[in-house]
Amino acid sequence: MDMIGKFKPMLLDTVLRIEAVVTIHYFKYSKEFIFGGEKHDFWELHYVDKGEVGVFAENQGLDLHQGEAIFHKPDEYHNIWAKNTFANVVVLTFVCNSPAMSFFENKIIVLSEEQRALLGKIVHAGEIYFEDPLDDVWQTEIRISNDVPFGCHQILKNYIELFLISLIQSNEEIVRKTRVSVTVKRQGEGRVVEAIKEILDENLYVDFSFEDVMRRVSFRKSHVTRLFREQTGYSVMDYYRKQKIAEAERLISERELSFTQIAEALCFQSIHYFSKAFKKQTGMTPSEYRRSVRASAIL
């Protein structure tokens, strides 16, 4: 008897498909941590495993508490920082073009115990399968270990798809507008400016450009330019030059280096350019400054 004709296979729909995983991270943020803003053409999940963070998403400042997750859709500008407390955060970035992903837009979601367990499996898989540690903030490419078990790619893919489907099924959401905070936004912007100032102050003895700054903080140029001037009264590079001259004042007061040596150490184009910039800021030539009471007062 032909049994094949009696069975009718049921085709299984694929409602959500992960095309690629970009990164899997588990970060332990210090109290002062801030990550420079960015945007990219794939999805990004932030889940707070411990502590509390501030998130900037589409020009909104948001509070994110322990046990909560937020998704950033492709090409959404975002950044994250610790809110004066230590915070552990899972960051998962992936490519998914399924229409079902629209569920995650503009939502903050509380994870259930089951969903946290699924996310834990994703992180654990990353620890086992990947050659690089999960706390490398500069990681741009996943490298698979040589001795991974059979089917590891599919297991990871299935974990992520199951995790996302579970979130959609549970339909749990905190109304996002209740977490919108002007204070958080201002805190984030203030920390961005402080981070840029710190980068500039650490690089007084090199020839640092605005493009170098942008590579370090990953923010949009127009955003950085506007924000920095609003909070300091200077452009980024004007502040940088101001700090170089302030450092030159300190070096002159120590009387250990010549003006030429100071100009070279601080990467001025020439002694003439250094002298001109110095006088513009202080109202005195380097020689006049060295003879002044002000130089003695620094010591």
PDB file of C-alpha atoms in Angstrom:
ATOM      1  CA  MET A   1       0.000   0.000   0.000  1.00  0.00           C
ATOM      2  CA  ASP A   2       1.293   3.454  -0.935  1.00  0.00           C
ATOM      3  CA  MET A   3       1.407   5.384   2.367  1.00  0.00           C
ATOM      4  CA  ILE A   4       3.003   8.542   0.952  1.00  0.00           C
ATOM      5  CA  GLY A   5      -0.189   9.821  -0.595  1.00  0.00           C
ATOM      6  CA  LYS A   6      -2.028   9.665   2.750  1.00  0.00           C
ATOM      7  CA  PHE A   7       0.227  12.191   4.492  1.00  0.00           C
ATOM      8  CA  LYS A   8      -0.014  15.930   3.883  1.00  0.00           C
ATOM      9  CA  PRO A   9       3.049  17.798   5.238  1.00  0.00           C
ATOM     10  CA  MET A  10       2.332  21.116   6.899  1.00  0.00           C
ATOM     11  CA  LEU A  11       4.592  23.868   5.640  1.00  0.00           C
ATOM     12  CA  LEU A  12       6.052  25.955   8.487  1.00  0.00           C
ATOM     13  CA  ASP A  13       5.985  29.707   8.122  1.00  0.00           C
ATOM     14  CA  THR A  14       9.085  31.737   8.937  1.00  0.00           C
ATOM     15  CA  VAL A  15       7.774  34.924  10.535  1.00  0.00           C
ATOM     16  CA  LEU A  16      11.164  36.268  11.562  1.00  0.00           C
ATOM     17  CA  ARG A  17      14.560  35.456  10.104  1.00  0.00           C
ATOM     18  CA  ILE A  18      17.987  36.535  11.354  1.00  0.00           C
ATOM     19  CA  GLU A  19      20.263  37.051   8.353  1.00  0.00           C
ATOM     20  CA  ALA A  20      23.450  37.836  10.266  1.00  0.00           C
ATOM     21  CA  VAL A  21      24.881  38.555  13.706  1.00  0.00           C
ATOM     22  CA  VAL A  22      27.178  41.585  13.864  1.00  0.00           C
ATOM     23  CA  THR A  23      28.306  41.614  17.525  1.00  0.00           C
ATOM     24  CA  ILE A  24      27.436  40.143  20.899  1.00  0.00           C
ATOM     25  CA  HIS A  25      28.734  42.035  23.938  1.00  0.00           C
ATOM     26  CA  TYR A  26      28.495  41.859  27.697  1.00  0.00           C
ATOM     27  CA  PHE A  27      29.839  45.109  29.127  1.00  0.00           C
ATOM     28  CA  LYS A  28      30.500  46.109  32.721  1.00  0.00           C
ATOM     29  CA  TYR A  29      30.303  49.895  32.642  1.00  0.00           C
ATOM     30  CA  SER A  30      32.059  52.085  35.181  1.00  0.00           C
ATOM     31  CA  LYS A  31      30.186  54.974  36.817  1.00  0.00           C
ATOM     32  CA  GLU A  32      31.706  57.461  34.373  1.00  0.00           C
ATOM     33  CA  PHE A  33      31.193  55.405  31.212  1.00  0.00           C
ATOM     34  CA  ILE A  34      29.779  57.001  28.084  1.00  0.00           C
ATOM     35  CA  PHE A  35      29.708  55.501  24.624  1.00  0.00           C
ATOM     36  CA  GLY A  36      29.879  57.903  21.708  1.00  0.00           C
ATOM     37  CA  GLY A  37      26.749  58.021  19.581  1.00  0.00           C
ATOM     38  CA  GLU A  38      26.420  56.139  16.339  1.00  0.00           C
ATOM     39  CA  LYS A  39      23.990  54.863  13.773  1.00  0.00           C
ATOM     40  CA  HIS A  40      24.210  51.893  11.435  1.00  0.00           C
ATOM     41  CA  ASP A  41      22.086  49.867   9.030  1.00  0.00           C
ATOM     42  CA  PHE A  42      21.262  46.985  11.400  1.00  0.00           C
ATOM     43  CA  TRP A  43      19.354  46.434  14.649  1.00  0.00           C
ATOM     44  CA  GLU A  44      20.859  46.936  18.092  1.00  0.00           C
ATOM     45  CA  LEU A  45      19.548  45.714  21.443  1.00  0.00           C
ATOM     46  CA  HIS A  46      20.553  47.152  24.833  1.00  0.00           C
ATOM     47  CA  TYR A  47      19.527  45.094  27.857  1.00  0.00           C
ATOM     48  CA  VAL A  48      20.390  46.282  31.378  1.00  0.00           C
ATOM     49  CA  ASP A  49      21.421  43.243  33.404  1.00  0.00           C
ATOM     50  CA  LYS A  50      22.443  45.323  36.414  1.00  0.00           C
ATOM     51  CA  GLY A  51      22.244  48.987  37.419  1.00  0.00           C
ATOM     52  CA  GLU A  52      20.758  51.815  35.405  1.00  0.00           C
ATOM     53  CA  VAL A  53      21.750  53.613  32.215  1.00  0.00           C
ATOM     54  CA  GLY A  54      20.760  56.648  30.225  1.00  0.00           C
ATOM     55  CA  VAL A  55      20.024  56.144  26.540  1.00  0.00           C
ATOM     56  CA  PHE A  56      19.806  58.702  23.781  1.00  0.00           C
ATOM     57  CA  ALA A  57      17.592  57.585  20.894  1.00  0.00           C
ATOM     58  CA  GLU A  58      16.207  59.733  18.100  1.00  0.00           C
ATOM     59  CA  ASN A  59      16.809  62.957  20.040  1.00  0.00           C
ATOM     60  CA  GLN A  60      15.137  61.641  23.198  1.00  0.00           C
ATOM     61  CA  GLY A  61      16.788  60.988  26.543  1.00  0.00           C
ATOM     62  CA  LEU A  62      15.511  57.779  28.153  1.00  0.00           C
ATOM     63  CA  ASP A  63      15.971  56.009  31.487  1.00  0.00           C
ATOM     64  CA  LEU A  64      16.637  52.277  31.292  1.00  0.00           C
ATOM     65  CA  HIS A  65      16.491  50.223  34.488  1.00  0.00           C
ATOM     66  CA  GLN A  66      17.636  46.744  35.418  1.00  0.00           C
ATOM     67  CA  GLY A  67      15.685  44.067  33.564  1.00  0.00           C
ATOM     68  CA  GLU A  68      14.683  46.385  30.709  1.00  0.00           C
ATOM     69  CA  ALA A  69      15.622  46.367  27.041  1.00  0.00           C
ATOM     70  CA  ILE A  70      15.438  48.814  24.179  1.00  0.00           C
ATOM     71  CA  PHE A  71      15.871  48.177  20.461  1.00  0.00           C
ATOM     72  CA  HIS A  72      17.431  50.691  18.088  1.00  0.00           C
ATOM     73  CA  LYS A  73      16.171  50.248  14.551  1.00  0.00           C
ATOM     74  CA  PRO A  74      18.484  50.553  11.536  1.00  0.00           C
ATOM     75  CA  ASP A  75      19.777  54.100  10.966  1.00  0.00           C
ATOM     76  CA  GLU A  76      18.514  55.307  14.362  1.00  0.00           C
ATOM     77  CA  TYR A  77      21.060  57.566  16.040  1.00  0.00           C
ATOM     78  CA  HIS A  78      21.759  56.398  19.620  1.00  0.00           C
ATOM     79  CA  ASN A  79      24.219  56.319  22.491  1.00  0.00           C
ATOM     80  CA  ILE A  80      24.371  54.993  26.058  1.00  0.00           C
ATOM     81  CA  TRP A  81      26.004  55.964  29.348  1.00  0.00           C
ATOM     82  CA  ALA A  82      26.096  54.815  32.969  1.00  0.00           C
ATOM     83  CA  LYS A  83      24.089  57.025  35.338  1.00  0.00           C
ATOM     84  CA  ASN A  84      26.678  57.475  38.089  1.00  0.00           C
ATOM     85  CA  THR A  85      26.478  53.804  39.013  1.00  0.00           C
ATOM     86  CA  PHE A  86      28.074  50.613  37.772  1.00  0.00           C
ATOM     87  CA  ALA A  87      25.991  48.916  35.091  1.00  0.00           C
ATOM     88  CA  ASN A  88      26.151  45.597  33.260  1.00  0.00           C
ATOM     89  CA  VAL A  89      24.682  45.723  29.775  1.00  0.00           C
ATOM     90  CA  VAL A  90      24.125  43.180  27.015  1.00  0.00           C
ATOM     91  CA  VAL A  91      24.530  44.644  23.530  1.00  0.00           C
ATOM     92  CA  LEU A  92      23.367  42.518  20.610  1.00  0.00           C
ATOM     93  CA  THR A  93      23.569  43.737  17.028  1.00  0.00           C
ATOM     94  CA  PHE A  94      22.121  41.804  14.119  1.00  0.00           C
ATOM     95  CA  VAL A  95      20.630  42.006  10.631  1.00  0.00           C
ATOM     96  CA  CYS A  96      16.946  41.202  10.289  1.00  0.00           C
ATOM     97  CA  ASN A  97      14.727  42.497   7.500  1.00  0.00           C
ATOM     98  CA  SER A  98      11.528  40.743   8.594  1.00  0.00           C
ATOM     99  CA  PRO A  99       8.459  43.018   8.798  1.00  0.00           C
ATOM    100  CA  ALA A 100       7.762  41.612  12.278  1.00  0.00           C
ATOM    101  CA  MET A 101      10.683  43.650  13.613  1.00  0.00           C
ATOM    102  CA  SER A 102       8.524  46.775  13.442  1.00  0.00           C
ATOM    103  CA  PHE A 103       7.097  45.609  16.787  1.00  0.00           C
ATOM    104  CA  PHE A 104      10.298  46.726  18.521  1.00  0.00           C
ATOM    105  CA  GLU A 105      10.327  50.291  17.252  1.00  0.00           C
ATOM    106  CA  ASN A 106      10.007  52.969  19.953  1.00  0.00           C
ATOM    107  CA  LYS A 107       9.515  50.501  22.806  1.00  0.00           C
ATOM    108  CA  ILE A 108      11.105  49.743  26.151  1.00  0.00           C
ATOM    109  CA  ILE A 109      10.463  46.122  27.105  1.00  0.00           C
ATOM    110  CA  VAL A 110      10.671  44.309  30.448  1.00  0.00           C
ATOM    111  CA  LEU A 111      12.080  40.815  30.025  1.00  0.00           C
ATOM    112  CA  SER A 112      10.485  37.835  31.728  1.00  0.00           C
ATOM    113  CA  GLU A 113      12.533  35.168  33.479  1.00  0.00           C
ATOM    114  CA  GLU A 114      12.217  32.913  30.434  1.00  0.00           C
ATOM    115  CA  GLN A 115      13.347  35.699  28.096  1.00  0.00           C
ATOM    116  CA  ARG A 116      16.310  36.532  30.313  1.00  0.00           C
ATOM    117  CA  ALA A 117      17.276  32.854  30.175  1.00  0.00           C
ATOM    118  CA  LEU A 118      17.134  32.929  26.373  1.00  0.00           C
ATOM    119  CA  LEU A 119      19.271  36.057  26.265  1.00  0.00           C
ATOM    120  CA  GLY A 120      21.681  34.344  28.647  1.00  0.00           C
ATOM    121  CA  LYS A 121      21.973  31.450  26.182  1.00  0.00           C
ATOM    122  CA  ILE A 122      22.807  33.917  23.404  1.00  0.00           C
ATOM    123  CA  VAL A 123      25.552  35.521  25.506  1.00  0.00           C
ATOM    124  CA  HIS A 124      26.876  32.110  26.568  1.00  0.00           C
ATOM    125  CA  ALA A 125      26.945  30.974  22.938  1.00  0.00           C
ATOM    126  CA  GLY A 126      28.993  34.050  22.103  1.00  0.00           C
ATOM    127  CA  GLU A 127      31.453  33.187  24.870  1.00  0.00           C
ATOM    128  CA  ILE A 128      31.868  29.653  23.540  1.00  0.00           C
ATOM    129  CA  TYR A 129      31.786  30.253  19.796  1.00  0.00           C
ATOM    130  CA  PHE A 130      33.704  33.516  19.443  1.00  0.00           C
ATOM    131  CA  GLU A 131      37.439  33.892  19.546  1.00  0.00           C
ATOM    132  CA  ASP A 132      37.320  37.454  20.967  1.00  0.00           C
ATOM    133  CA  PRO A 133      36.097  38.495  24.443  1.00  0.00           C
ATOM    134  CA  LEU A 134      32.608  39.962  24.713  1.00  0.00           C
ATOM    135  CA  ASP A 135      33.773  43.196  26.352  1.00  0.00           C
ATOM    136  CA  ASP A 136      35.789  44.576  23.424  1.00  0.00           C
ATOM    137  CA  VAL A 137      34.055  47.885  22.678  1.00  0.00           C
ATOM    138  CA  TRP A 138      35.995  48.342  19.430  1.00  0.00           C
ATOM    139  CA  GLN A 139      35.035  44.974  17.958  1.00  0.00           C
ATOM    140  CA  THR A 140      33.749  45.316  14.401  1.00  0.00           C
ATOM    141  CA  GLU A 141      33.882  41.693  13.240  1.00  0.00           C
ATOM    142  CA  ILE A 142      33.088  38.365  14.887  1.00  0.00           C
ATOM    143  CA  ARG A 143      35.802  35.742  14.638  1.00  0.00           C
ATOM    144  CA  ILE A 144      34.593  32.179  15.208  1.00  0.00           C
ATOM    145  CA  SER A 145      36.832  29.905  17.277  1.00  0.00           C
ATOM    146  CA  ASN A 146      38.427  26.960  15.515  1.00  0.00           C
ATOM    147  CA  ASP A 147      36.960  24.246  17.725  1.00  0.00           C
ATOM    148  CA  VAL A 148      33.274  25.224  17.750  1.00  0.00           C
ATOM    149  CA  PRO A 149      30.729  22.393  17.890  1.00  0.00           C
ATOM    150  CA  PHE A 150      28.695  21.234  14.902  1.00  0.00           C
ATOM    151  CA  GLY A 151      25.789  23.521  14.010  1.00  0.00           C
ATOM    152  CA  CYS A 152      26.861  26.435  16.218  1.00  0.00           C
ATOM    153  CA  HIS A 153      25.782  29.065  13.683  1.00  0.00           C
ATOM    154  CA  GLN A 154      22.299  27.635  13.445  1.00  0.00           C
ATOM    155  CA  ILE A 155      21.999  27.275  17.215  1.00  0.00           C
ATOM    156  CA  LEU A 156      22.875  30.948  17.710  1.00  0.00           C
ATOM    157  CA  LYS A 157      20.486  31.979  14.942  1.00  0.00           C
ATOM    158  CA  ASN A 158      17.685  29.897  16.493  1.00  0.00           C
ATOM    159  CA  TYR A 159      18.297  31.324  19.967  1.00  0.00           C
ATOM    160  CA  ILE A 160      18.017  34.900  18.706  1.00  0.00           C
ATOM    161  CA  GLU A 161      14.917  34.197  16.627  1.00  0.00           C
ATOM    162  CA  LEU A 162      13.252  32.403  19.547  1.00  0.00           C
ATOM    163  CA  PHE A 163      14.146  35.291  21.869  1.00  0.00           C
ATOM    164  CA  LEU A 164      12.633  37.885  19.538  1.00  0.00           C
ATOM    165  CA  ILE A 165       9.489  35.851  18.864  1.00  0.00           C
ATOM    166  CA  SER A 166       9.016  35.377  22.607  1.00  0.00           C
ATOM    167  CA  LEU A 167       9.189  39.152  23.129  1.00  0.00           C
ATOM    168  CA  ILE A 168       6.582  39.755  20.442  1.00  0.00           C
ATOM    169  CA  GLN A 169       4.289  37.060  21.823  1.00  0.00           C
ATOM    170  CA  SER A 170       4.435  38.431  25.362  1.00  0.00           C
ATOM    171  CA  ASN A 171       3.755  41.959  24.073  1.00  0.00           C
ATOM    172  CA  GLU A 172       5.148  43.477  27.269  1.00  0.00           C
ATOM    173  CA  GLU A 173       5.988  47.164  27.018  1.00  0.00           C
ATOM    174  CA  ILE A 174       6.629  50.168  29.189  1.00  0.00           C
ATOM    175  CA  VAL A 175       5.088  53.235  27.607  1.00  0.00           C
ATOM    176  CA  ARG A 176       8.121  54.965  26.229  1.00  0.00           C
ATOM    177  CA  LYS A 177       6.913  58.493  26.898  1.00  0.00           C
ATOM    178  CA  THR A 178       6.995  57.805  30.649  1.00  0.00           C
ATOM    179  CA  ARG A 179      10.744  57.340  30.343  1.00  0.00           C
ATOM    180  CA  VAL A 180      11.476  60.379  28.208  1.00  0.00           C
ATOM    181  CA  SER A 181      13.591  62.711  30.302  1.00  0.00           C
ATOM    182  CA  VAL A 182      14.931  66.135  29.447  1.00  0.00           C
ATOM    183  CA  THR A 183      17.282  65.760  32.404  1.00  0.00           C
ATOM    184  CA  VAL A 184      18.662  62.484  31.072  1.00  0.00           C
ATOM    185  CA  LYS A 185      19.132  64.045  27.652  1.00  0.00           C
ATOM    186  CA  ARG A 186      21.028  66.965  29.163  1.00  0.00           C
ATOM    187  CA  GLN A 187      23.126  64.627  31.286  1.00  0.00           C
ATOM    188  CA  GLY A 188      24.002  62.649  28.203  1.00  0.00           C
ATOM    189  CA  GLU A 189      24.882  65.744  26.217  1.00  0.00           C
ATOM    190  CA  GLY A 190      26.985  67.044  29.113  1.00  0.00           C
ATOM    191  CA  ARG A 191      28.866  63.776  29.297  1.00  0.00           C
ATOM    192  CA  VAL A 192      29.460  63.846  25.560  1.00  0.00           C
ATOM    193  CA  VAL A 193      31.061  67.289  25.863  1.00  0.00           C
ATOM    194  CA  GLU A 194      33.154  66.199  28.847  1.00  0.00           C
ATOM    195  CA  ALA A 195      34.284  63.108  26.957  1.00  0.00           C
ATOM    196  CA  ILE A 196      35.390  65.241  24.000  1.00  0.00           C
ATOM    197  CA  LYS A 197      37.230  67.676  26.277  1.00  0.00           C
ATOM    198  CA  GLU A 198      38.995  64.770  27.941  1.00  0.00           C
ATOM    199  CA  ILE A 199      40.060  63.354  24.569  1.00  0.00           C
ATOM    200  CA  LEU A 200      41.442  66.737  23.510  1.00  0.00           C
ATOM    201  CA  ASP A 201      43.252  67.313  26.810  1.00  0.00           C
ATOM    202  CA  GLU A 202      44.900  63.895  26.511  1.00  0.00           C
ATOM    203  CA  ASN A 203      46.221  64.705  23.043  1.00  0.00           C
ATOM    204  CA  LEU A 204      47.846  68.116  23.470  1.00  0.00           C
ATOM    205  CA  TYR A 205      51.217  66.747  22.394  1.00  0.00           C
ATOM    206  CA  VAL A 206      50.021  65.399  19.056  1.00  0.00           C
ATOM    207  CA  ASP A 207      48.591  67.003  15.940  1.00  0.00           C
ATOM    208  CA  PHE A 208      44.967  66.039  16.574  1.00  0.00           C
ATOM    209  CA  SER A 209      42.303  66.890  13.993  1.00  0.00           C
ATOM    210  CA  PHE A 210      38.527  67.215  14.210  1.00  0.00           C
ATOM    211  CA  GLU A 211      38.274  63.993  12.201  1.00  0.00           C
ATOM    212  CA  ASP A 212      40.401  62.273  14.881  1.00  0.00           C
ATOM    213  CA  VAL A 213      37.905  63.420  17.508  1.00  0.00           C
ATOM    214  CA  MET A 214      34.977  62.120  15.486  1.00  0.00           C
ATOM    215  CA  ARG A 215      36.586  58.711  15.126  1.00  0.00           C
ATOM    216  CA  ARG A 216      36.886  58.509  18.910  1.00  0.00           C
ATOM    217  CA  VAL A 217      33.319  59.504  19.811  1.00  0.00           C
ATOM    218  CA  SER A 218      31.388  58.290  16.735  1.00  0.00           C
ATOM    219  CA  PHE A 219      28.907  61.167  16.833  1.00  0.00           C
ATOM    220  CA  ARG A 220      27.531  63.056  13.897  1.00  0.00           C
ATOM    221  CA  LYS A 221      29.713  66.060  13.077  1.00  0.00           C
ATOM    222  CA  SER A 222      26.807  68.504  13.033  1.00  0.00           C
ATOM    223  CA  HIS A 223      25.615  67.272  16.438  1.00  0.00           C
ATOM    224  CA  VAL A 224      29.073  67.554  18.029  1.00  0.00           C
ATOM    225  CA  THR A 225      29.696  70.996  16.530  1.00  0.00           C
ATOM    226  CA  ARG A 226      26.412  72.418  17.802  1.00  0.00           C
ATOM    227  CA  LEU A 227      26.502  70.718  21.200  1.00  0.00           C
ATOM    228  CA  PHE A 228      30.100  71.606  22.012  1.00  0.00           C
ATOM    229  CA  ARG A 229      29.670  75.270  21.137  1.00  0.00           C
ATOM    230  CA  GLU A 230      26.414  75.510  23.094  1.00  0.00           C
ATOM    231  CA  GLN A 231      28.024  74.158  26.262  1.00  0.00           C
ATOM    232  CA  THR A 232      31.515  75.666  26.073  1.00  0.00           C
ATOM    233  CA  GLY A 233      31.244  78.744  23.860  1.00  0.00           C
ATOM    234  CA  TYR A 234      34.033  77.339  21.666  1.00  0.00           C
ATOM    235  CA  SER A 235      34.252  75.201  18.590  1.00  0.00           C
ATOM    236  CA  VAL A 236      35.966  71.854  19.205  1.00  0.00           C
ATOM    237  CA  MET A 237      39.224  72.918  17.563  1.00  0.00           C
ATOM    238  CA  ASP A 238      39.201  76.392  19.135  1.00  0.00           C
ATOM    239  CA  TYR A 239      38.979  74.701  22.537  1.00  0.00           C
ATOM    240  CA  TYR A 240      41.836  72.388  21.536  1.00  0.00           C
ATOM    241  CA  ARG A 241      44.051  75.320  20.554  1.00  0.00           C
ATOM    242  CA  LYS A 242      43.109  77.142  23.769  1.00  0.00           C
ATOM    243  CA  GLN A 243      44.215  74.144  25.817  1.00  0.00           C
ATOM    244  CA  LYS A 244      47.481  73.893  23.894  1.00  0.00           C
ATOM    245  CA  ILE A 245      48.274  77.513  24.714  1.00  0.00           C
ATOM    246  CA  ALA A 246      47.371  76.914  28.367  1.00  0.00           C
ATOM    247  CA  GLU A 247      49.828  74.015  28.374  1.00  0.00           C
ATOM    248  CA  ALA A 248      52.415  76.242  26.703  1.00  0.00           C
ATOM    249  CA  GLU A 249      51.955  78.753  29.530  1.00  0.00           C
ATOM    250  CA  ARG A 250      52.732  76.029  32.034  1.00  0.00           C
ATOM    251  CA  LEU A 251      55.822  74.901  30.132  1.00  0.00           C
ATOM    252  CA  ILE A 252      57.108  78.467  29.779  1.00  0.00           C
ATOM    253  CA  SER A 253      56.703  79.045  33.504  1.00  0.00           C
ATOM    254  CA  GLU A 254      58.866  75.966  34.212  1.00  0.00           C
ATOM    255  CA  ARG A 255      61.703  77.552  32.189  1.00  0.00           C
ATOM    256  CA  GLU A 256      63.121  74.179  31.118  1.00  0.00           C
ATOM    257  CA  LEU A 257      62.349  74.302  27.378  1.00  0.00           C
ATOM    258  CA  SER A 258      62.994  76.924  24.750  1.00  0.00           C
ATOM    259  CA  PHE A 259      60.105  78.467  22.859  1.00  0.00           C
ATOM    260  CA  THR A 260      61.067  76.430  19.779  1.00  0.00           C
ATOM    261  CA  GLN A 261      61.065  73.206  21.800  1.00  0.00           C
ATOM    262  CA  ILE A 262      57.667  74.037  23.271  1.00  0.00           C
ATOM    263  CA  ALA A 263      56.242  74.827  19.834  1.00  0.00           C
ATOM    264  CA  GLU A 264      57.542  71.523  18.479  1.00  0.00           C
ATOM    265  CA  ALA A 265      56.345  69.527  21.491  1.00  0.00           C
ATOM    266  CA  LEU A 266      52.821  70.908  21.114  1.00  0.00           C
ATOM    267  CA  CYS A 267      52.904  70.336  17.328  1.00  0.00           C
ATOM    268  CA  PHE A 268      52.607  73.953  16.169  1.00  0.00           C
ATOM    269  CA  GLN A 269      53.520  74.394  12.516  1.00  0.00           C
ATOM    270  CA  SER A 270      56.333  76.817  13.288  1.00  0.00           C
ATOM    271  CA  ILE A 271      57.697  79.056  16.031  1.00  0.00           C
ATOM    272  CA  HIS A 272      56.126  81.994  14.195  1.00  0.00           C
ATOM    273  CA  TYR A 273      52.693  80.354  14.210  1.00  0.00           C
ATOM    274  CA  PHE A 274      53.114  79.428  17.876  1.00  0.00           C
ATOM    275  CA  SER A 275      54.059  82.981  18.862  1.00  0.00           C
ATOM    276  CA  LYS A 276      51.126  84.418  16.919  1.00  0.00           C
ATOM    277  CA  ALA A 277      48.638  81.991  18.503  1.00  0.00           C
ATOM    278  CA  PHE A 278      50.118  82.581  21.954  1.00  0.00           C
ATOM    279  CA  LYS A 279      49.797  86.354  21.715  1.00  0.00           C
ATOM    280  CA  LYS A 280      46.273  86.125  20.333  1.00  0.00           C
ATOM    281  CA  GLN A 281      45.134  84.167  23.396  1.00  0.00           C
ATOM    282  CA  THR A 282      47.216  85.729  26.179  1.00  0.00           C
ATOM    283  CA  GLY A 283      47.809  89.244  24.857  1.00  0.00           C
ATOM    284  CA  MET A 284      51.557  88.726  25.264  1.00  0.00           C
ATOM    285  CA  THR A 285      54.367  87.234  23.247  1.00  0.00           C
ATOM    286  CA  PRO A 286      56.027  84.133  24.775  1.00  0.00           C
ATOM    287  CA  SER A 287      58.992  86.326  25.819  1.00  0.00           C
ATOM    288  CA  GLU A 288      56.722  88.880  27.465  1.00  0.00           C
ATOM    289  CA  TYR A 289      54.846  86.124  29.212  1.00  0.00           C
ATOM    290  CA  ARG A 290      58.018  84.559  30.610  1.00  0.00           C
ATOM    291  CA  ARG A 291      58.942  87.907  32.174  1.00  0.00           C
ATOM    292  CA  SER A 292      55.457  88.480  33.567  1.00  0.00           C
ATOM    293  CA  VAL A 293      54.160  88.066  37.095  1.00  0.00           C
ATOM    294  CA  ARG A 294      51.487  85.736  35.734  1.00  0.00           C
ATOM    295  CA  ALA A 295      54.066  83.165  34.688  1.00  0.00           C
ATOM    296  CA  SER A 296      55.566  83.221  38.184  1.00  0.00           C
ATOM    297  CA  ALA A 297      52.106  82.803  39.692  1.00  0.00           C
ATOM    298  CA  ILE A 298      51.575  79.480  37.883  1.00  0.00           C
ATOM    299  CA  LEU A 299      54.415  78.004  39.878  1.00  0.00           C
TER     300      LEU A 299
END
